[in-house]
């Protein structure tokens, strides 16, 4: 998948999504064939807010030529167990989703 990483509090603006969405649109990568995924890599109860990493990701077709795209990063999602929270809204509302998941 392609991704843009942001380091900082999960409750601050999520501008890295805009960069990813622009790149995905320019490369005709969008639903329903591809999925957008947000990955929060730290638990803010154990890591300082300004060190929390979040990856805004989009799945890419297997035939996608990654070497042509130096403005974006790529990775595979490791096997394991993940918590899933579906959010179909504006990226700015991610703050509310984080608060709901972390502090309920």
Tab-separated table of C-alpha atoms in Angstrom:
chain	number	residue	atom	x	y	z
A	1	UNK	CA	0.000	0.000	0.000
A	2	UNK	CA	0.990	3.626	-0.457
A	3	UNK	CA	1.168	5.851	2.607
A	4	UNK	CA	1.990	9.255	4.062
A	5	UNK	CA	3.211	9.324	7.669
A	6	UNK	CA	2.480	12.042	10.182
A	7	UNK	CA	4.173	12.342	13.582
A	8	UNK	CA	2.357	14.229	16.324
A	9	UNK	CA	-0.753	14.149	18.443
A	10	UNK	CA	-3.630	12.145	17.026
A	11	UNK	CA	-5.880	15.048	18.020
A	12	UNK	CA	-4.224	17.620	15.736
A	13	UNK	CA	-5.281	18.269	12.120
A	14	UNK	CA	-4.733	15.264	9.873
A	15	UNK	CA	-3.312	17.087	6.845
A	16	UNK	CA	-1.352	14.060	5.656
A	17	UNK	CA	-4.661	12.629	4.396
A	18	UNK	CA	-4.942	15.537	1.947
A	19	UNK	CA	-1.521	14.735	0.484
A	20	UNK	CA	-2.437	11.060	0.120
A	21	UNK	CA	-5.840	11.830	-1.422
A	22	UNK	CA	-4.260	14.200	-3.945
A	23	UNK	CA	-1.656	11.577	-4.913
A	24	UNK	CA	-4.280	8.810	-5.144
A	25	UNK	CA	-6.530	10.962	-7.323
A	26	UNK	CA	-3.635	11.867	-9.633
A	27	UNK	CA	-2.926	8.139	-10.052
A	28	UNK	CA	-6.564	6.993	-10.422
A	29	UNK	CA	-6.444	5.024	-7.181
A	30	UNK	CA	-9.777	5.182	-5.394
A	31	UNK	CA	-12.714	3.057	-4.177
A	32	UNK	CA	-14.394	0.753	-4.867
A	33	UNK	CA	-11.316	-1.077	-6.166
A	34	UNK	CA	-8.926	0.281	-3.529
A	35	UNK	CA	-9.390	1.058	0.162
A	36	UNK	CA	-8.181	3.903	2.359
A	37	UNK	CA	-6.799	2.829	5.726
A	38	UNK	CA	-5.554	4.869	8.679
A	39	UNK	CA	-2.996	3.197	10.928
A	40	UNK	CA	-2.248	4.613	14.374
A	41	UNK	CA	1.067	3.083	15.388
A	42	UNK	CA	1.319	4.200	19.020
A	43	UNK	CA	-0.847	4.064	22.112
A	44	UNK	CA	-0.869	7.662	23.405
A	45	UNK	CA	-1.185	6.346	26.958
A	46	UNK	CA	2.409	5.080	26.682
A	47	UNK	CA	3.975	7.375	24.071
A	48	UNK	CA	4.168	11.173	24.238
A	49	UNK	CA	1.604	12.820	21.961
A	50	UNK	CA	4.236	14.561	19.841
A	51	UNK	CA	5.874	11.171	19.085
A	52	UNK	CA	2.724	9.339	17.936
A	53	UNK	CA	2.884	8.112	14.340
A	54	UNK	CA	-0.103	7.805	12.030
A	55	UNK	CA	-0.032	6.446	8.487
A	56	UNK	CA	-2.661	7.507	5.972
A	57	UNK	CA	-2.714	4.591	3.523
A	58	UNK	CA	-4.361	3.437	0.327
A	59	UNK	CA	-4.200	-0.056	-1.100
A	60	UNK	CA	-2.686	-0.311	-4.559
A	61	UNK	CA	-3.135	-2.847	-7.363
A	62	UNK	CA	-0.564	-5.655	-7.516
A	63	UNK	CA	0.489	-4.400	-10.967
A	64	UNK	CA	1.255	-0.874	-9.695
A	65	UNK	CA	4.821	0.241	-10.552
A	66	UNK	CA	6.059	1.724	-7.262
A	67	UNK	CA	9.472	2.753	-8.579
A	68	UNK	CA	7.904	5.565	-10.638
A	69	UNK	CA	6.594	7.329	-7.524
A	70	UNK	CA	9.238	8.988	-5.366
A	71	UNK	CA	6.851	11.424	-3.646
A	72	UNK	CA	5.072	8.688	-1.671
A	73	UNK	CA	6.120	5.771	0.536
A	74	UNK	CA	5.076	2.132	0.207
A	75	UNK	CA	4.768	-0.757	2.652
A	76	UNK	CA	3.027	-4.059	3.286
A	77	UNK	CA	0.679	-4.494	6.210
A	78	UNK	CA	2.148	-7.102	8.562
A	79	UNK	CA	0.128	-10.107	9.658
A	80	UNK	CA	-1.464	-9.742	13.064
A	81	UNK	CA	-4.527	-8.613	14.931
A	82	UNK	CA	-5.840	-5.117	14.375
A	83	UNK	CA	-8.661	-3.075	15.843
A	84	UNK	CA	-10.924	-1.710	13.129
A	85	UNK	CA	-13.021	1.422	13.366
A	86	UNK	CA	-14.849	2.426	10.204
A	87	UNK	CA	-15.023	6.157	9.520
A	88	UNK	CA	-16.764	7.478	6.446
A	89	UNK	CA	-16.487	11.206	6.872
A	90	UNK	CA	-14.138	14.175	6.591
A	91	UNK	CA	-10.567	13.554	7.715
A	92	UNK	CA	-10.867	16.461	10.171
A	93	UNK	CA	-13.339	14.374	12.172
A	94	UNK	CA	-10.686	11.756	12.917
A	95	UNK	CA	-10.050	13.556	16.210
A	96	UNK	CA	-13.520	12.569	17.401
A	97	UNK	CA	-12.962	8.957	16.358
A	98	UNK	CA	-9.674	8.798	18.292
A	99	UNK	CA	-11.288	10.244	21.395
A	100	UNK	CA	-14.141	7.741	21.115
A	101	UNK	CA	-11.794	4.751	20.746
A	102	UNK	CA	-9.264	5.781	23.374
A	103	UNK	CA	-11.353	7.325	26.115
A	104	UNK	CA	-14.723	5.599	26.229
